[in-house]
Amino acid sequence: MGVYILALPDIKKEMLAEAGGKGVNLAELSRLDGVEVPEGFCVTTSAYKEAIAGNSRLNELLAQISVLKAEDRELIKENSSQIRRVIGQAELPEDAATQVLQALSIYGADAAYAVRSSATAEDLPGASFAGQQDTYLNIKGASEILRHIVKCWASLFTERAVTYRIQNGFDPRKVSLAVIIQKMAEPTASGIMFTADPLTSDRKTLSIDAGFGLGEALVSGLIDPDIYKVRDGRIVGKRIGIQQIEILAVPDGGTARQAVEAKRQRGQTLSDGQILQLAALGRRIEAHFGCPQDIEWCCSDDRFQIVQSRPITTLSPLPQSADPKKPRVFISIGHLQMMTDAIKPLGISFFEPLAGFALDKAGGRVFADVTHDLASIIGRKRLVLATGKQDPLMQSALKQLLEDKTFLASLPHGKRNLQGGVFTLASIIETIKITRRNDPSIIPQMLAGFEKEVAEVDRQLAKLSGEQIFEFITQDRKKLLAMAYDPRMLGAIFAALLASDSINKSVEKWLGEKNASDILSKSVEHNVTTEMGFALCDVADTARNYPTVLEYLAHEPGDENFFTELAKLPGGKETGEAFKVFLYKYGMRCPGEIDITRARWEERPTQLIPMLLNNIRVLKPGEHIARFQKGRQEAKEKESEIIRRLKEMPGGSKKAKKLQKSISLLRNFSGCREYPKYYIVRRYQAYKKALLKEAAGLVEQGVIKEPEDIFYLYLDELRQAVRTKRLDYSVIAARKADYVLYARLTPPRVITSEGFVPPSGPFAGDAPAGALTGIPVSGGVAEGRARVVSSVNEARLEEGDILVTRFTDPSWTPLFVTVKGLVTEVGGFTTHGAVITREYGLPAVVGVENATKLIRDGQRIRVNGTEGYVEIL
């Protein structure tokens, strides 16, 4: 007779294959002093394996599902349903059933039990699989418990569990399931405790969700739970939910919903003493496992029981501290660059020089160590000022740190990282010159020089190979930085920013009107990103004339033969030529373009099809031109109105003259904001083409498997591989796996070496109750359907939609022609979304934390871009 049963205390750490992740963790908890776990036992994976052994139909279905991708939703749904039916017909091996009955006689045959799944790919440091398999509560009677063990086995192949395993690279044929049988707890309250905040990655703040009765109501989303925040042994935040129902165990087995009496609905679920008692328990469990934990708990008569603990897998890793004995402070460069996605190693190699100093890497993102800047009086003023326009939420978080005088005094002093940045003496002098002269003819002169320089880089790199390419790129990156931080261009940008601030302050002071520059900056000249959006509209206007072309585009063609197949259609040649004209000037752009490894539009032109079809569907022929002209007219009319009103005031002529100059500066130079990045990306593409040429050689030599493998090497590593024709390929394989994990993480704006993430905001103090607050960057109010998208390639927009996303960069600009408003999680007054929405006259609110989670796709919302809030209607 085999061993099919293990008592929880007898399960050891190395028994993952027998007891599953949940079983191993519960066993650890049961041996920890001061932690109470409901007693029980584990039905090992041996019972599951024996029950399904030799089932040819199941093996056939598992083979089919093992080759599917996460996007194959219908096939996953169909196959997983069939697998559950096959497993559901299985029976426990006779010896296993006998051992289960013997265990029940020990723990109490008449008792109620929780029957819980414990997969071998579950509650792991890299993938939690939380809630993917099923749990059954208050099960009574031996036959019912045996039946629910089989139901747990079948739940190994729920649609959600299968999809999650595919996303995380687990082979479904190698995953097994144990089942945990525990005495049923009947709590008055239950919930979830995170020993680090899963939304912000703050390791110092513990978060507790609490509800009445069993935890099923909370995890099913049926109630609005209490949320408590605890830091350093103190309650630092509370939100009391309104709980109208609770789920309780019923005498005959199973559970039922019950109405909560009115006097308890608005009451606090846990007392303050209980909150602190539970938090201390959480910290003890975290210390034992050595990492932040996601803990399920229940409480009855001040007695807490722990029913699950697993690692939190969604925390952004900490940047490495230069001196672990002294505190450090890091800021996310990705937030300042409007690119919070994970970046591959080669991308980081090219990203780092733009900062002008060494960066700390963590979770596929880059951070700047600003410890010494904050320790310096001058440095902290410069840092707060610099972050204010680009990401006010980051500025707010830094100010929170500065209020802690004890922490500030503990920071070590040293050489500052942010020595000057864009605010150099040369750029300040150019700002003064440009403000005085107000001559926009300097812009085409600068651009002509930039164009000549980039063309020369293309020409030189085309002639080089091997070590010559790396030497050229190393030397040329200095010229790239000189171009990106050209004092004349920075002076033009600063002149427009100062003019915008001056206009807004003056008009509000003199006429009581907020954000006047939003209208005055509509449809300005010299904005390469706006021109790009209109150029794609021109392509749309060509394509819309040919029905067969539209049908071809709508069926998601591939990139490989895109233009060849297009040319075979009536109107395909004309559309293809229009497409190629667009790509000649803008083909080096793409989403997340600051990462050199991202696929450019010229490499994958079909990325543009969703935006192209949006333009065709929403806009009339030539409407983009009409809108631009209308915006310019509205700006002129607004200027005339403001000047007229000022002149009617006592002493108004002098004020009007001053304001007219500011408006002229604003319209002459505010479009320049997009040029530095445009020319950086132009140069990047020249570098990338040269490096991919070397990658092709490495593939031929068998050093790497595909050209894109070089994206997982840092530039010096790639240089060494090209030089030696040798490489440890396991490094690339490991980094590919890391990147999959990193891509799911959300980096914090500011984080300390202790893992503290200072809170930021909220803004919009006059916002209505329940509104989501952010930063107003483009005035006006708009109502419409929220279209929540995570990628520009997913955007399917209709007339009147409001775009809700994490961030936008220049590649999103073509969508702005068709939307009614914008909401983003990241951004500030000078970032891409703010600049373009002002130019298009669209209401926009940025810095709305967790907007893509709190707003559901399809909800009707109201965006107030003047006051800075979003209402869910």
GROMACS .gro file of C-alpha atoms in nm, residues 530-846:
model
  317
  530THR     CA    1   0.157   6.608  -3.458
  531GLU     CA    2   0.279   6.607  -3.817
  532MET     CA    3   0.328   6.231  -3.786
  533GLY     CA    4  -0.032   6.182  -3.673
  534PHE     CA    5  -0.162   6.384  -3.965
  535ALA     CA    6   0.065   6.195  -4.206
  536LEU     CA    7  -0.097   5.868  -4.102
  537CYS     CA    8  -0.437   6.031  -4.160
  538ASP     CA    9  -0.318   6.101  -4.514
  539VAL     CA   10  -0.245   5.728  -4.557
  540ALA     CA   11  -0.595   5.654  -4.424
  541ASP     CA   12  -0.747   5.894  -4.677
  542THR     CA   13  -0.575   5.702  -4.957
  543ALA     CA   14  -0.673   5.358  -4.827
  544ARG     CA   15  -1.038   5.445  -4.759
  545ASN     CA   16  -1.103   5.475  -5.134
  546TYR     CA   17  -1.041   5.103  -5.196
  547PRO     CA   18  -1.282   4.848  -5.037
  548THR     CA   19  -1.060   4.546  -5.107
  549VAL     CA   20  -0.767   4.720  -4.938
  550LEU     CA   21  -0.981   4.788  -4.629
  551GLU     CA   22  -1.091   4.425  -4.622
  552TYR     CA   23  -0.727   4.313  -4.643
  553LEU     CA   24  -0.623   4.545  -4.358
  554ALA     CA   25  -0.915   4.433  -4.140
  555HIS     CA   26  -0.804   4.068  -4.153
  556GLU     CA   27  -0.477   4.134  -3.967
  557PRO     CA   28  -0.221   4.051  -4.238
  558GLY     CA   29   0.132   3.945  -4.144
  559ASP     CA   30   0.441   4.162  -4.186
  560GLU     CA   31   0.651   3.930  -4.399
  561ASN     CA   32   0.463   3.975  -4.729
  562PHE     CA   33   0.254   4.274  -4.633
  563PHE     CA   34   0.343   4.506  -4.920
  564THR     CA   35   0.367   4.226  -5.176
  565GLU     CA   36   0.014   4.103  -5.103
  566LEU     CA   37  -0.118   4.459  -5.075
  567ALA     CA   38   0.014   4.548  -5.421
  568LYS     CA   39  -0.197   4.271  -5.579
  569LEU     CA   40  -0.523   4.443  -5.479
  570PRO     CA   41  -0.708   4.724  -5.662
  571GLY     CA   42  -0.570   5.040  -5.502
  572GLY     CA   43  -0.304   4.838  -5.319
  573LYS     CA   44  -0.016   4.996  -5.508
  574GLU     CA   45  -0.138   5.348  -5.428
  575THR     CA   46  -0.196   5.260  -5.060
  576GLY     CA   47   0.142   5.088  -5.038
  577GLU     CA   48   0.320   5.392  -5.181
  578ALA     CA   49   0.144   5.622  -4.931
  579PHE     CA   50   0.242   5.381  -4.653
  580LYS     CA   51   0.608   5.381  -4.763
  581VAL     CA   52   0.617   5.762  -4.776
  582PHE     CA   53   0.500   5.763  -4.414
  583LEU     CA   54   0.756   5.499  -4.311
  584TYR     CA   55   1.042   5.684  -4.484
  585LYS     CA   56   1.004   5.970  -4.236
  586TYR     CA   57   0.853   5.800  -3.931
  587GLY     CA   58   0.937   5.430  -3.968
  588MET     CA   59   1.197   5.441  -3.691
  589ARG     CA   60   0.923   5.512  -3.432
  590CYS     CA   61   0.720   5.262  -3.229
  591PRO     CA   62   0.563   5.218  -2.885
  592GLY     CA   63   0.827   5.238  -2.612
  593GLU     CA   64   1.075   5.369  -2.867
  594ILE     CA   65   1.330   5.477  -2.603
  595ASP     CA   66   1.409   5.102  -2.580
  596ILE     CA   67   1.622   5.034  -2.889
  597THR     CA   68   1.514   4.668  -2.890
  598ARG     CA   69   1.146   4.744  -2.962
  599ALA     CA   70   1.022   4.655  -3.311
  600ARG     CA   71   1.004   4.973  -3.520
  601TRP     CA   72   0.719   5.051  -3.758
  602GLU     CA   73   0.945   4.995  -4.058
  603GLU     CA   74   1.030   4.651  -3.918
  604ARG     CA   75   0.666   4.562  -3.842
  605PRO     CA   76   0.444   4.795  -4.044
  606THR     CA   77   0.127   4.608  -3.945
  607GLN     CA   78   0.154   4.770  -3.599
  608LEU     CA   79   0.004   5.077  -3.766
  609ILE     CA   80  -0.307   4.902  -3.898
  610PRO     CA   81  -0.526   4.946  -3.585
  611MET     CA   82  -0.457   5.321  -3.583
  612LEU     CA   83  -0.508   5.342  -3.957
  613LEU     CA   84  -0.846   5.169  -3.931
  614ASN     CA   85  -0.944   5.390  -3.635
  615ASN     CA   86  -0.880   5.697  -3.851
  616ILE     CA   87  -1.085   5.555  -4.138
  617ARG     CA   88  -1.370   5.453  -3.908
  618VAL     CA   89  -1.394   5.774  -3.702
  619LEU     CA   90  -1.277   6.054  -3.933
  620LYS     CA   91  -1.412   6.186  -4.259
  621PRO     CA   92  -1.174   6.242  -4.552
  622GLY     CA   93  -0.956   6.545  -4.479
  623GLU     CA   94  -1.112   6.595  -4.136
  624HIS     CA   95  -0.770   6.597  -3.966
  625ILE     CA   96  -0.672   6.903  -4.170
  626ALA     CA   97  -1.001   7.075  -4.093
  627ARG     CA   98  -0.955   7.006  -3.721
  628PHE     CA   99  -0.605   7.153  -3.727
  629GLN     CA  100  -0.728   7.465  -3.901
  630LYS     CA  101  -1.020   7.492  -3.659
  631GLY     CA  102  -0.780   7.465  -3.362
  632ARG     CA  103  -0.562   7.741  -3.503
  633GLN     CA  104  -0.868   7.962  -3.551
  634GLU     CA  105  -0.986   7.892  -3.195
  635ALA     CA  106  -0.643   7.992  -3.062
  636LYS     CA  107  -0.654   8.319  -3.258
  637GLU     CA  108  -1.004   8.395  -3.135
  638LYS     CA  109  -0.902   8.319  -2.776
  639GLU     CA  110  -0.604   8.550  -2.807
  640SER     CA  111  -0.825   8.828  -2.945
  641GLU     CA  112  -1.079   8.778  -2.667
  642ILE     CA  113  -0.816   8.793  -2.390
  643ILE     CA  114  -0.646   9.101  -2.537
  644ARG     CA  115  -0.980   9.277  -2.580
  645ARG     CA  116  -1.084   9.207  -2.221
  646LEU     CA  117  -0.749   9.325  -2.090
  647LYS     CA  118  -0.761   9.650  -2.286
  648GLU     CA  119  -1.100   9.725  -2.134
  649MET     CA  120  -0.941   9.720  -1.788
  650PRO     CA  121  -0.760  10.018  -1.629
  651GLY     CA  122  -0.394   9.992  -1.731
  652GLY     CA  123  -0.484   9.699  -1.952
  653SER     CA  124  -0.289   9.806  -2.262
  654LYS     CA  125   0.045   9.740  -2.093
  655LYS     CA  126  -0.076   9.402  -1.970
  656ALA     CA  127  -0.209   9.317  -2.318
  657LYS     CA  128   0.124   9.399  -2.479
  658LYS     CA  129   0.313   9.178  -2.233
  659LEU     CA  130   0.068   8.892  -2.284
  660GLN     CA  131   0.080   8.914  -2.662
  661LYS     CA  132   0.455   8.856  -2.655
  662SER     CA  133   0.411   8.553  -2.430
  663ILE     CA  134   0.142   8.413  -2.662
  664SER     CA  135   0.370   8.463  -2.960
  665LEU     CA  136   0.654   8.278  -2.784
  666LEU     CA  137   0.415   7.999  -2.690
  667ARG     CA  138   0.293   7.947  -3.047
  668ASN     CA  139   0.636   7.987  -3.205
  669PHE     CA  140   0.822   7.736  -2.989
  670SER     CA  141   0.592   7.501  -2.793
  671GLY     CA  142   0.598   7.247  -3.077
  672CYS     CA  143   0.975   7.200  -3.036
  673ARG     CA  144   0.925   6.977  -2.730
  674GLU     CA  145   0.916   6.664  -2.946
  675TYR     CA  146   1.229   6.718  -3.159
  676PRO     CA  147   1.506   6.591  -2.925
  677LYS     CA  148   1.345   6.249  -2.885
  678TYR     CA  149   1.268   6.227  -3.256
  679TYR     CA  150   1.634   6.268  -3.346
  680ILE     CA  151   1.750   6.035  -3.068
  681VAL     CA  152   1.526   5.763  -3.213
  682ARG     CA  153   1.648   5.838  -3.567
  683ARG     CA  154   2.003   5.772  -3.450
  684TYR     CA  155   1.899   5.464  -3.251
  685GLN     CA  156   1.763   5.303  -3.564
  686ALA     CA  157   2.093   5.352  -3.745
  687TYR     CA  158   2.274   5.183  -3.455
  688LYS     CA  159   2.018   4.901  -3.441
  689LYS     CA  160   2.047   4.817  -3.811
  690ALA     CA  161   2.424   4.789  -3.779
  691LEU     CA  162   2.401   4.567  -3.469
  692LEU     CA  163   2.139   4.339  -3.626
  693LYS     CA  164   2.377   4.291  -3.919
  694GLU     CA  165   2.633   4.158  -3.669
  695ALA     CA  166   2.361   3.947  -3.504
  696ALA     CA  167   2.292   3.774  -3.835
  697GLY     CA  168   2.658   3.674  -3.845
  698LEU     CA  169   2.640   3.533  -3.492
  699VAL     CA  170   2.340   3.321  -3.596
  700GLU     CA  171   2.532   3.182  -3.894
  701GLN     CA  172   2.824   3.098  -3.665
  702GLY     CA  173   2.592   2.918  -3.420
  703VAL     CA  174   2.671   3.157  -3.135
  704ILE     CA  175   2.305   3.260  -3.094
  705LYS     CA  176   1.978   3.109  -3.218
  706GLU     CA  177   1.803   3.416  -3.361
  707PRO     CA  178   1.907   3.779  -3.425
  708GLU     CA  179   1.681   3.913  -3.148
  709ASP     CA  180   1.884   3.718  -2.891
  710ILE     CA  181   2.129   4.010  -2.885
  711PHE     CA  182   1.861   4.222  -2.716
  712TYR     CA  183   1.925   4.022  -2.396
  713LEU     CA  184   2.293   4.121  -2.388
  714TYR     CA  185   2.439   4.447  -2.265
  715LEU     CA  186   2.639   4.634  -2.529
  716ASP     CA  187   2.979   4.537  -2.383
  717GLU     CA  188   2.870   4.171  -2.371
  718LEU     CA  189   2.757   4.184  -2.733
  719ARG     CA  190   3.085   4.346  -2.832
  720GLN     CA  191   3.274   4.063  -2.661
  721ALA     CA  192   3.058   3.798  -2.834
  722VAL     CA  193   3.125   3.952  -3.177
  723ARG     CA  194   3.495   3.973  -3.102
  724THR     CA  195   3.538   3.617  -2.967
  725LYS     CA  196   3.256   3.439  -3.151
  726ARG     CA  197   3.169   3.277  -2.817
  727LEU     CA  198   2.884   3.316  -2.568
  728ASP     CA  199   2.726   3.131  -2.276
  729TYR     CA  200   2.374   3.097  -2.420
  730SER     CA  201   2.226   3.012  -2.079
  731VAL     CA  202   2.266   3.381  -1.992
  732ILE     CA  203   2.025   3.474  -2.272
  733ALA     CA  204   1.780   3.199  -2.174
  734ALA     CA  205   1.775   3.315  -1.811
  735ARG     CA  206   1.724   3.679  -1.908
  736LYS     CA  207   1.438   3.589  -2.140
  737ALA     CA  208   1.266   3.416  -1.848
  738ASP     CA  209   1.335   3.718  -1.624
  739TYR     CA  210   1.190   3.954  -1.883
  740VAL     CA  211   0.860   3.762  -1.890
  741LEU     CA  212   0.836   3.812  -1.513
  742TYR     CA  213   0.952   4.176  -1.521
  743ALA     CA  214   0.699   4.268  -1.791
  744ARG     CA  215   0.415   4.209  -1.540
  745LEU     CA  216   0.559   4.436  -1.271
  746THR     CA  217   0.475   4.800  -1.200
  747PRO     CA  218   0.779   5.001  -1.086
  748PRO     CA  219   0.744   5.260  -0.808
  749ARG     CA  220   0.814   5.625  -0.877
  750VAL     CA  221   1.031   5.664  -0.566
  751ILE     CA  222   1.165   5.390  -0.341
  752THR     CA  223   1.420   5.370  -0.059
  753SER     CA  224   1.675   5.095  -0.002
  754GLU     CA  225   1.452   4.972   0.285
  755GLY     CA  226   1.165   4.924   0.040
  756PHE     CA  227   0.960   5.225   0.152
  757VAL     CA  228   0.754   5.385  -0.125
  758PRO     CA  229   0.644   5.733  -0.009
  759PRO     CA  230   0.281   5.817  -0.093
  760SER     CA  231   0.209   6.081  -0.357
  761GLY     CA  232  -0.085   6.315  -0.419
  762PRO     CA  233  -0.373   6.338  -0.416
  763PHE     CA  234  -0.435   6.644  -0.630
  764ALA     CA  235  -0.762   6.814  -0.725
  765GLY     CA  236  -0.872   6.902  -0.372
  766ASP     CA  237  -1.211   7.027  -0.496
  767ALA     CA  238  -1.294   6.703  -0.677
  768PRO     CA  239  -1.641   6.551  -0.621
  769ALA     CA  240  -1.669   6.261  -0.376
  770GLY     CA  241  -1.559   5.936  -0.536
  771ALA     CA  242  -1.375   6.102  -0.825
  772LEU     CA  243  -1.029   5.981  -0.928
  773THR     CA  244  -0.784   6.265  -0.891
  774GLY     CA  245  -0.482   6.350  -1.101
  775ILE     CA  246  -0.300   6.639  -1.264
  776PRO     CA  247  -0.487   6.871  -1.501
  777VAL     CA  248  -0.271   6.917  -1.811
  778SER     CA  249  -0.521   7.014  -2.081
  779GLY     CA  250  -0.835   7.210  -1.997
  780GLY     CA  251  -1.197   7.136  -2.069
  781VAL     CA  252  -1.453   6.874  -1.975
  782ALA     CA  253  -1.551   6.571  -2.183
  783GLU     CA  254  -1.789   6.281  -2.128
  784GLY     CA  255  -1.765   5.955  -2.316
  785ARG     CA  256  -1.702   5.583  -2.311
  786ALA     CA  257  -1.376   5.478  -2.144
  787ARG     CA  258  -1.156   5.277  -2.374
  788VAL     CA  259  -0.901   5.115  -2.141
  789VAL     CA  260  -0.601   4.986  -2.338
  790SER     CA  261  -0.256   4.864  -2.238
  791SER     CA  262  -0.101   4.876  -2.585
  792VAL     CA  263  -0.142   5.109  -2.878
  793ASN     CA  264  -0.178   4.802  -3.099
  794GLU     CA  265  -0.491   4.697  -2.906
  795ALA     CA  266  -0.675   5.027  -2.941
  796ARG     CA  267  -1.011   4.993  -3.117
  797LEU     CA  268  -1.173   5.333  -3.089
  798GLU     CA  269  -1.508   5.476  -3.182
  799GLU     CA  270  -1.630   5.835  -3.209
  800GLY     CA  271  -1.642   5.999  -2.866
  801ASP     CA  272  -1.422   5.748  -2.681
  802ILE     CA  273  -1.194   5.862  -2.399
  803LEU     CA  274  -0.854   5.693  -2.399
  804VAL     CA  275  -0.745   5.546  -2.062
  805THR     CA  276  -0.396   5.397  -2.043
  806ARG     CA  277  -0.080   5.380  -1.832
  807PHE     CA  278   0.122   5.626  -2.040
  808THR     CA  279   0.156   5.753  -2.393
  809ASP     CA  280   0.459   5.827  -2.605
  810PRO     CA  281   0.485   5.971  -2.958
  811SER     CA  282   0.370   5.643  -3.116
  812TRP     CA  283   0.022   5.702  -2.967
  813THR     CA  284  -0.022   6.040  -3.139
  814PRO     CA  285  -0.227   5.910  -3.436
  815LEU     CA  286  -0.494   5.798  -3.187
  816PHE     CA  287  -0.531   6.149  -3.047
  817VAL     CA  288  -0.694   6.264  -3.369
  818THR     CA  289  -0.991   6.036  -3.299
  819VAL     CA  290  -1.041   6.047  -2.918
  820LYS     CA  291  -1.241   6.288  -2.704
  821GLY     CA  292  -1.014   6.299  -2.398
  822LEU     CA  293  -0.720   6.133  -2.224
  823VAL     CA  294  -0.654   5.975  -1.883
  824THR     CA  295  -0.311   5.829  -1.797
  825GLU     CA  296  -0.144   5.689  -1.487
  826VAL     CA  297   0.191   5.852  -1.562
  827GLY     CA  298   0.282   6.199  -1.681
  828GLY     CA  299   0.317   6.567  -1.607
  829PHE     CA  300   0.274   6.909  -1.764
  830THR     CA  301   0.556   6.868  -2.018
  831THR     CA  302   0.523   6.502  -2.112
  832HIS     CA  303   0.397   6.378  -2.447
  833GLY     CA  304   0.029   6.329  -2.366
  834ALA     CA  305   0.001   6.673  -2.209
  835VAL     CA  306   0.167   6.852  -2.501
  836ILE     CA  307  -0.038   6.679  -2.772
  837THR     CA  308  -0.375   6.701  -2.596
  838ARG     CA  309  -0.327   7.075  -2.547
  839GLU     CA  310  -0.243   7.113  -2.912
  840TYR     CA  311  -0.550   6.912  -3.013
  841GLY     CA  312  -0.773   7.082  -2.755
  842LEU     CA  313  -0.860   6.759  -2.572
  843PRO     CA  314  -0.932   6.750  -2.197
  844ALA     CA  315  -0.663   6.545  -2.024
  845VAL     CA  316  -0.583   6.433  -1.671
  846VAL     CA  317  -0.254   6.249  -1.606
   0.00000   0.00000   0.00000
